[in-house]
XYZ file of C-alpha atoms in Angstrom:
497
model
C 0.000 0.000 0.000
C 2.769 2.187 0.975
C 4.016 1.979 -2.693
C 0.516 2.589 -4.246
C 0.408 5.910 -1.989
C 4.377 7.189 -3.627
C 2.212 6.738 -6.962
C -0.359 8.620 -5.951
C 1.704 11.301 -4.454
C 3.833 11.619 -7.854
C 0.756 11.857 -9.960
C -0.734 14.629 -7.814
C 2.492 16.373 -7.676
C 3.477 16.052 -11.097
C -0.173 17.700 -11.591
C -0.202 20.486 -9.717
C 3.378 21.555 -10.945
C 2.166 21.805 -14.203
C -1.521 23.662 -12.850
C 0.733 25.739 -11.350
C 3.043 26.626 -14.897
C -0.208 27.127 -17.023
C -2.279 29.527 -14.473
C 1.117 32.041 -14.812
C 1.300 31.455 -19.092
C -1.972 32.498 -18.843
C -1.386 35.135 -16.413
C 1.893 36.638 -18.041
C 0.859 36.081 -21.579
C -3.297 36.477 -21.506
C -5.003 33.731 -24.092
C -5.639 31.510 -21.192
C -7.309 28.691 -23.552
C -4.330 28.116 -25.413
C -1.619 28.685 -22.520
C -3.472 25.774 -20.729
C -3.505 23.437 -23.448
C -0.235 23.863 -24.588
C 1.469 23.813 -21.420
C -0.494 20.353 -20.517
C 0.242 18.919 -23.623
C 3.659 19.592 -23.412
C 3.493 17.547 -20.295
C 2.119 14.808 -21.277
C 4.234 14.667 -24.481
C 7.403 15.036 -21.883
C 5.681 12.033 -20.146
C 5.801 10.054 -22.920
C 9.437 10.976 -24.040
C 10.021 9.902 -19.825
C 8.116 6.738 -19.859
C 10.573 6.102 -23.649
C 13.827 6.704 -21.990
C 12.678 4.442 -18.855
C 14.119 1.678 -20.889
C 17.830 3.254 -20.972
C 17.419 2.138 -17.061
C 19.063 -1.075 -16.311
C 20.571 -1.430 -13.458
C 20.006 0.552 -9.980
C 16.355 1.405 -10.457
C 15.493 2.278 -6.891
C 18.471 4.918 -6.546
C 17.401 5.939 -9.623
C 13.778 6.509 -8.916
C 15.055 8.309 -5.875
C 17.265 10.560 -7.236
C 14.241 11.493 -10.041
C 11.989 12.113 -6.976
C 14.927 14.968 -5.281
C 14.899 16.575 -8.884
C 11.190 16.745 -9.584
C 11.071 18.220 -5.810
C 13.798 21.550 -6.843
C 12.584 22.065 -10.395
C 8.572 21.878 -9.799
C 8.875 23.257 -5.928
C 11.280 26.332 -6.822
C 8.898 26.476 -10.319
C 6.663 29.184 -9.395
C 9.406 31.728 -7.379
C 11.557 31.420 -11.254
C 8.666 31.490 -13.651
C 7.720 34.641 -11.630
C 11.301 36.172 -11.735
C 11.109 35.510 -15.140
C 8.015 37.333 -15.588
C 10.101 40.610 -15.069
C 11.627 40.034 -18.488
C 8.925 38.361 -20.383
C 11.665 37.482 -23.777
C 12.691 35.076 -21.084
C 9.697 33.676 -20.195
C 8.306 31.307 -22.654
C 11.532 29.388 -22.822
C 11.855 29.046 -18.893
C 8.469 27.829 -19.072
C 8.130 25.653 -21.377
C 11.815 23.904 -19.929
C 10.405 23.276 -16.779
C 7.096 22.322 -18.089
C 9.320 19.473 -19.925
C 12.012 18.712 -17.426
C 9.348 17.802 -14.903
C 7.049 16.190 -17.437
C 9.901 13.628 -18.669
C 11.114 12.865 -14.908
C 7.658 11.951 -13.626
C 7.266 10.120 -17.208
C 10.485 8.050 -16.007
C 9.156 7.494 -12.651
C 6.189 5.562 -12.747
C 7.901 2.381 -15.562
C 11.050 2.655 -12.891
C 8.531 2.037 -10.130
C 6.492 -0.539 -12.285
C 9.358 -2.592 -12.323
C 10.542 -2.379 -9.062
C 6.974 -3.778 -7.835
C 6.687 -6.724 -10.441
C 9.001 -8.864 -8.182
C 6.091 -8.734 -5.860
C 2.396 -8.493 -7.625
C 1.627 -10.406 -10.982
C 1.649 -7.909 -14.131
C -2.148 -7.316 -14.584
C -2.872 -6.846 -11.302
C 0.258 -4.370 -10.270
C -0.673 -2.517 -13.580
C -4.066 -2.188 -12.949
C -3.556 -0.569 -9.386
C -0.319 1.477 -10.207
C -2.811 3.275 -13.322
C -5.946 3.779 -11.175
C -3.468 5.395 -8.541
C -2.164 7.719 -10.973
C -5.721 9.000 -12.229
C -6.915 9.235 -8.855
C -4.005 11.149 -7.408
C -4.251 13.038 -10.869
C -7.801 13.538 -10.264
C -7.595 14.863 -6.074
C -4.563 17.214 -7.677
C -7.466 18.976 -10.267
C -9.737 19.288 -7.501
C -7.629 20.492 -4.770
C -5.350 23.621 -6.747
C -8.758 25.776 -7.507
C -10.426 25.190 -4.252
C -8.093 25.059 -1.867
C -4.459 25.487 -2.967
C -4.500 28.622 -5.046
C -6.985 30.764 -2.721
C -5.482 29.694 0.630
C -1.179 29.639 -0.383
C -0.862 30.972 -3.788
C 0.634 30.216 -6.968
C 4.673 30.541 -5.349
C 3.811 28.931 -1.813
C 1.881 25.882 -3.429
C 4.785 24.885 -5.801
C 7.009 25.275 -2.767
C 4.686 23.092 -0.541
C 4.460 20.175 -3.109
C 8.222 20.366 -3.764
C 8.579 19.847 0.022
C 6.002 16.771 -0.252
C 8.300 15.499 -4.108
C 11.165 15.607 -1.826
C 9.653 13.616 1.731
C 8.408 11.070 -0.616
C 11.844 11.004 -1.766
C 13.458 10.295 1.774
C 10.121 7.766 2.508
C 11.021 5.967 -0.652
C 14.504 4.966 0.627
C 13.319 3.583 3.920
C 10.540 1.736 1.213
C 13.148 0.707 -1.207
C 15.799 0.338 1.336
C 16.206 -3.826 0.504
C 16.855 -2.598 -3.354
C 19.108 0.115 -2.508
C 22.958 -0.655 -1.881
C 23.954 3.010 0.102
C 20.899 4.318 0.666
C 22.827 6.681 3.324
C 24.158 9.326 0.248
C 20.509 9.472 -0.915
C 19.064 10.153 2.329
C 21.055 13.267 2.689
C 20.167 14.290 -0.696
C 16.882 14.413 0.233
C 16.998 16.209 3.133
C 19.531 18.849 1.101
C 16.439 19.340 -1.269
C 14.156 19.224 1.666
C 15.966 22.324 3.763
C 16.296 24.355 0.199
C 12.502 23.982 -0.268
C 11.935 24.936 3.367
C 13.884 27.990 3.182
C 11.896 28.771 -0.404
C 8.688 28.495 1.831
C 9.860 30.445 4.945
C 10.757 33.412 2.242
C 8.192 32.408 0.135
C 6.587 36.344 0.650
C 9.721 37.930 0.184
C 10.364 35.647 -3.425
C 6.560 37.015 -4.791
C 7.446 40.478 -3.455
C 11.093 40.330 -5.668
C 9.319 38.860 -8.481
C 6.514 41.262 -8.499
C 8.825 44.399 -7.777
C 10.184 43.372 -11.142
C 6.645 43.435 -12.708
C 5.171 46.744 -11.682
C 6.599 49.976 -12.951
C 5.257 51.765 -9.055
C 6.219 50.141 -5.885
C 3.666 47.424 -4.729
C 1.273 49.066 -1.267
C -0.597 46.293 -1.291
C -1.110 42.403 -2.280
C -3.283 39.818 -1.871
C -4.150 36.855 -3.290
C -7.806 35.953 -3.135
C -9.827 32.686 -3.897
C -10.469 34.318 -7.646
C -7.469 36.665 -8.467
C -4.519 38.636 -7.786
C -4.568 42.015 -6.207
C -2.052 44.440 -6.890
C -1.804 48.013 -6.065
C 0.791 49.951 -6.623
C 1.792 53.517 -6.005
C 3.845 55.985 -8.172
C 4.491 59.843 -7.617
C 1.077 61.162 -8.467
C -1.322 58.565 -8.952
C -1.988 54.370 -7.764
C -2.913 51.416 -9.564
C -5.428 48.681 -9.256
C -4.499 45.774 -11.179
C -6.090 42.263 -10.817
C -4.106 38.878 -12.162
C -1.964 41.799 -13.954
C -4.569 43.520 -15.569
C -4.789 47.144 -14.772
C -8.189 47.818 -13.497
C -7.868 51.771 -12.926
C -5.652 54.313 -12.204
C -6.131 57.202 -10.001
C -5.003 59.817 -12.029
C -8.346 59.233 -15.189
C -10.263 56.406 -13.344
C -13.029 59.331 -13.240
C -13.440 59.341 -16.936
C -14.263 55.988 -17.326
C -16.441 55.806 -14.398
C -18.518 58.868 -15.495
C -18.776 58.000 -19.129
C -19.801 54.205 -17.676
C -22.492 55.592 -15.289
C -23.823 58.858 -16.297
C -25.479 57.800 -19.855
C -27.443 55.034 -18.435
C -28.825 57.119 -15.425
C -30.130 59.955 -17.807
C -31.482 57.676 -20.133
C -33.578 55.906 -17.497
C -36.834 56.779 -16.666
C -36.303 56.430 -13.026
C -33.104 56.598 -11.043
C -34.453 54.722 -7.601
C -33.337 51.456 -7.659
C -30.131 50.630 -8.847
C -27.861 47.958 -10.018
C -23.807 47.461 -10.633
C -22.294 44.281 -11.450
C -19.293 43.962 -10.901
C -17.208 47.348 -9.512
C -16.237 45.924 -6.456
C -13.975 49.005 -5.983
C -16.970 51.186 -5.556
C -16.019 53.712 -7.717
C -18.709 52.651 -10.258
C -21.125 53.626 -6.935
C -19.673 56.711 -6.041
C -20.729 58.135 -9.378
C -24.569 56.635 -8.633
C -24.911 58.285 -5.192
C -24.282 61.957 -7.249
C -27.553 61.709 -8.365
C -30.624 62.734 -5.624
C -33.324 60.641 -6.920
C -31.306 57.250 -6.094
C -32.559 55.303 -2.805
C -30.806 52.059 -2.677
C -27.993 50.815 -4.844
C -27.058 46.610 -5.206
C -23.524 46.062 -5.764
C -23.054 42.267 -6.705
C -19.505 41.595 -6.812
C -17.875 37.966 -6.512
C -14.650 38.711 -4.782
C -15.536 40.087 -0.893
C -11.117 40.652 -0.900
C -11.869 43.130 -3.785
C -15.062 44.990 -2.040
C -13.069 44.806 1.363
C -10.463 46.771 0.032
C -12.739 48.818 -1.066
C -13.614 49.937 2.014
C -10.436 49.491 4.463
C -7.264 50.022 1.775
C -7.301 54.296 2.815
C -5.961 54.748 -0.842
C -9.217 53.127 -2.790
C -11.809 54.196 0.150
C -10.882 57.836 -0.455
C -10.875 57.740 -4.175
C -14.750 55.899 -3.957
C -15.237 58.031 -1.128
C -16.628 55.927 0.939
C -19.024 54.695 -1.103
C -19.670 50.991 -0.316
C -20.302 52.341 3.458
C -23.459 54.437 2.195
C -26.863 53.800 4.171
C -28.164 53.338 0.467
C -25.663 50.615 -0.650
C -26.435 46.995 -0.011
C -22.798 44.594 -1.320
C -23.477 40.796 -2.062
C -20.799 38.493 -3.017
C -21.620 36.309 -5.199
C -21.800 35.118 -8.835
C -23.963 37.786 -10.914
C -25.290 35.175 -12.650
C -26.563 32.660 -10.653
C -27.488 35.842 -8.208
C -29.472 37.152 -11.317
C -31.108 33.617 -11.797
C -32.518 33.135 -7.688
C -33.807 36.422 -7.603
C -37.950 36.833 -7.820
C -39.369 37.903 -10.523
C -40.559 41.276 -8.680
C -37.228 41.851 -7.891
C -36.805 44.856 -10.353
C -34.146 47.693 -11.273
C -34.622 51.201 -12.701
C -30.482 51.189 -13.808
C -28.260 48.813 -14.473
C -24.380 49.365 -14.680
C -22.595 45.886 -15.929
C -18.916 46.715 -15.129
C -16.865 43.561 -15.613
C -12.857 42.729 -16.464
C -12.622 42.132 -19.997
C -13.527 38.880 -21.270
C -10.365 36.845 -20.949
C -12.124 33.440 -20.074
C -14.610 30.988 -19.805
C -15.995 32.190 -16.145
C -16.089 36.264 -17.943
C -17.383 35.687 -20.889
C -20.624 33.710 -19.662
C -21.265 37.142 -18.238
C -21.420 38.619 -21.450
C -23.741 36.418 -23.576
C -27.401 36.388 -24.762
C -28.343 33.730 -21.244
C -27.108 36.173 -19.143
C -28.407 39.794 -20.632
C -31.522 38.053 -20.572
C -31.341 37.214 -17.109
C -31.047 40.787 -16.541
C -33.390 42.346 -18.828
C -36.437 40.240 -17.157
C -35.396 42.210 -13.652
C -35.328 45.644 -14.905
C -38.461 48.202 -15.015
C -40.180 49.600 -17.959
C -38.158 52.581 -18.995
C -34.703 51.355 -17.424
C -31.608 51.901 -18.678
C -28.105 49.433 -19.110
C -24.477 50.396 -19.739
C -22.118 47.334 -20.247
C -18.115 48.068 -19.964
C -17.134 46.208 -23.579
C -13.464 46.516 -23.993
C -11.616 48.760 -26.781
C -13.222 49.445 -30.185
C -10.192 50.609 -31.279
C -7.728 47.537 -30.196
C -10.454 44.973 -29.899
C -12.718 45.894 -32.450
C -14.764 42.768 -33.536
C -15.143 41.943 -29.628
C -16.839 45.321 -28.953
C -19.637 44.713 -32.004
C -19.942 40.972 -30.971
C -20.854 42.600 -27.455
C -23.413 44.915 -29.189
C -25.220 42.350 -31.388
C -25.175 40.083 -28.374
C -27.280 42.669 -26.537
C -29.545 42.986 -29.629
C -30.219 39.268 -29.902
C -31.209 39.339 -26.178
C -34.081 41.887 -27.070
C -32.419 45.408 -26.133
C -32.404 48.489 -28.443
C -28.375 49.689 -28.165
C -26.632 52.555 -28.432
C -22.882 52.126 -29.095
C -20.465 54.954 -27.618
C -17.066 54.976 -26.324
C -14.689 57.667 -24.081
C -10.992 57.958 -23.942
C -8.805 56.851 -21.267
C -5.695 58.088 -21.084
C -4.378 54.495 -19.045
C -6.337 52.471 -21.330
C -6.749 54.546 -24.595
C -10.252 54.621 -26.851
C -12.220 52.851 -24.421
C -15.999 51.503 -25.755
C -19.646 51.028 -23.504
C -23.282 50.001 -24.695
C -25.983 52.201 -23.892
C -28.975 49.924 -24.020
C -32.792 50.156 -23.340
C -36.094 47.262 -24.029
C -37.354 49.916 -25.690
C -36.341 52.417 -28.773
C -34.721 55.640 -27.836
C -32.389 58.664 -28.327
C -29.067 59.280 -27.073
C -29.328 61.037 -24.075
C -28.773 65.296 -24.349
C -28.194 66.363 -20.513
C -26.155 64.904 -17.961
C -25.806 65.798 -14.155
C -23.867 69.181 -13.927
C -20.887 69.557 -12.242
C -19.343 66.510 -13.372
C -15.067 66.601 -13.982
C -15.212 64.861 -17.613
C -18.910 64.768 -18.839
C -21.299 68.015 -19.569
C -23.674 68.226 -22.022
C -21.440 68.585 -25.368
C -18.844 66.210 -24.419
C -22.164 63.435 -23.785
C -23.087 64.329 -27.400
C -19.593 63.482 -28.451
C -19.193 60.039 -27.167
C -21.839 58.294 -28.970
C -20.004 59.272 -32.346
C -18.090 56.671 -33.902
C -15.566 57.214 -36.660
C -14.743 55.005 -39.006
C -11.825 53.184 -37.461
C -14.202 52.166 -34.687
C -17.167 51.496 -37.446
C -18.980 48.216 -36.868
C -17.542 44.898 -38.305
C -19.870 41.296 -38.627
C -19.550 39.184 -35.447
C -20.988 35.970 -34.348
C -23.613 36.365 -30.995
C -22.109 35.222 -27.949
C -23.698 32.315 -26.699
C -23.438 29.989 -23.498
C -22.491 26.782 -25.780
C -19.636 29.208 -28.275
C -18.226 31.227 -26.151
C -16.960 32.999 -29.756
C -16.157 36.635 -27.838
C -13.509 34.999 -25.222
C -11.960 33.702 -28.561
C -12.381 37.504 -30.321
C -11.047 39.110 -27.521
C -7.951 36.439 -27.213
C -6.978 36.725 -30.733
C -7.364 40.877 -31.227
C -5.509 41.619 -27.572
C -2.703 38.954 -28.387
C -1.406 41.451 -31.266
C -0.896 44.212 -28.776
C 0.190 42.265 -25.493
């Protein structure tokens, strides 16, 4: 059994080091569909090429199973802390990554035959086969489940490829107490081992201080804050004027124009409503979004549904972000849920009804985004709103992500909304586009709230007019079972990234 449990221990491993590799491809270098599949099919290839030169083994298996296990343990444990550094200078990133992704896919390839044929002097074939393979899946299986659940959201990418290296590395010094009848000085291995074993330590005693250096590298303004939290990496950073919000290395806002986008995002759908009571934001868990709502007089309760509770925490305890949303998400009028906006959407009774609607989530960069921006979930939304309400939807660049921005307009159109395209610049972001939508036909709006920093009544004019570099293209709806905008947005941001 003892054996069976090393197999299981190596598959799970083996697993989560390569979990580990494709969450930062798809962090450093954004197409998150492809960085997953290549860097897991690179592993398995690399198994394969392992399993192939298992056969170049003859003599000394046990030692050399051992001595595979200590150099899984440093490449895959210290994995994350260099994959990181090398984030800092990203031409050196793709070939550090896809190295390790190979090294450690080739040894744990020439583990499992080594151990195979270590244990066939004790089980008959089929049966040792049979229990060494279900092993493997199932410690595959518990490694799949554990890194998003548990792993990820409680240690973080760096600490978790440190903690399994530890693990590569006990299993290492178990396996010669296991193996010690095959092994002819086990003594020389042992301290091996426990050399690996104290590196890895000392890796996850300074684990903070390795994401710090790595990140320092990253982020042009000195990091005030971190935190990873069961969705995403928080970042913000602080330069001579302004601070940065960025989440998995996305910038989110800066100080210094966050106002134009959050007026330009909130004002046009609360002057094009025909009440301003009740309202809604999605997403915004910075509150920033909310402290443009409370402006207006007429508003009496505002429902910010925002998955992350680290994001709307720091929303209201990081001093930085609570006086830029001025205390927003503290306001007698402001309810915060966390939870999914879509599955929120889908429990809440029909009555349950909204007079403005302000959709303001990250681009769509994945699977779990881009459900938020198809025809399932607009309708969700558009059966809880009241006659004469207004919607504004954040929807990327129309300049640098053109087809993505018209596949998120005639996604809103299938759904049954009348839209009105417009767009603002950024000066952190650059041409920046929304969607102005209604159930119902209707004009542009012509006044906005006075007094505002970016918006007044000519500049409003001026955003819903399009030139022709941002003029509509044909795109595909976005649909729960296509997904075709997480692919539009992939391929037009990967030219500029």
């Amino acid at each position: 059994m003892a054996a069976f449990a090393v197999v299981f221990l190596i598959s799970a491993c083996g697993l989560v080091y390569e979990l580990v590799a494709g969450a930062l491809a798809s962090y450093v270098l954004g197409d998150s569909i492809t960085q997953f599949s290549t860097v897991i099919g690179a592993y398995l290839s690399a198994m394969g090429l392992g399993a192939w030169l298992s056969r170049y083994v003859d003599k000394d298996e046990a030692r050399v199973f051992v001595e595979l296990e200590v150099a899984v343990a440093l490449i895959g444990g210290f994995s994350a802390p260099v994959l990181f550094l090398a984030f800092g200078h990203l031409h050196y990133f793709r070939p550090t990554l896809y190295l390790i992704v190979v090294s450690v896919g080739t040894l744990v390839g020439l583990e499992v035959p080594l151990l195979l044929r270590i244990l066939q002097r004790k089980l008959e074939f089929k049966e040792l086969v049979a229990r060494v393979l279900s092993v493997d899946y199932i410690g595959a299986l518990f490694a799949s489940l554990l890194f998003p659940i548990f792993l990820v959201p409680k240690l973080g990418l760096v600490r978790t490829s440190l903690v399994f290296g530890v693990l590569n590395a006990l299993v290492g010094l178990w396996s010669t107490s296991l193996l010690v009848m095959e092994l002819k000085r086990p003594r020389g291995l042992r301290i091996r081992c426990l050399l690996a074993l104290c590196l890895l330590l000392g890796g996850l005693f300074y684990s903070d201080r390795l994401t710090d250096l790595a990140e320092e590298g990253i982020y042009a303004d000195p990091i005030i804050y971190s935190k990873q939290s069961h969705y995403q990496r928080i970042v913000v950073t602080h330069g001579r004027a302004s601070f940065q919000l960025f989440l998995d290395g996305n910038l989110q806002f800066s100080s210094a124009d966050e106002y134009r986008y959050h007026e330009a995002l909130v004002h046009p759908p609360m002057a094009a409503a025909r009440a301003r009571g009740n309202v809604l934001v999605l997403g915004g868990g910075d509150g920033l979004a909310v402290r443009e709502i409370l402006k207006h007089p007429e508003v009496e309760h505002v429902t910010l549904v925002d998955l992350d509770q680290a994001m709307t925490d720091l929303a209201r305890k990081l001093p930085a972000v609570r006086e830029l949303n001025a205390g927003s998400l503290e306001d007698a009028r402001v309810t915060v849920i966390n939870a999914d906006a879509m599955a929120w959407l889908a429990a809440q009774p029909r009555e349950s009804r909204f007079d403005v609607a302000i959709v303001d989530f990250p681009d769509p960069n994945n699977f779990s985004l881009g459900k938020l921006y198809t025809t399932r979930f607009y309708r969700l939304l558009k059966g809880h709103l009241t006659p004469g309400a207004a919607l504004a939807v954040q929807s990327t660049s129309p300049l640098f992500s053109r087809r993505s921005y018209w596949c998120i307009e005639r996604t809103l159109r299938e759904a049954g909304f009348h839209v009105r395209p417009y767009h603002a610049f950024i000066p952190s972001f650059g041409e920046w586009g929304f969607h102005l939508a209604k159930v119902d036909e209707f004009e542009a709006p012509a006044h906005v709230l006075p007094g505002l920093r970016f918006l007044d009544d000519q500049s409003l004019a001026a955003l819903f007019l399009l030139g022709p570099d941002l003029s509509p293209l044909p795109a595909e709806v976005n649909r729960l079972n296509n997904q075709i905008l997480v692919q539009y947005y992939e391929s037009e941001w990967r030219k500029w990234n």
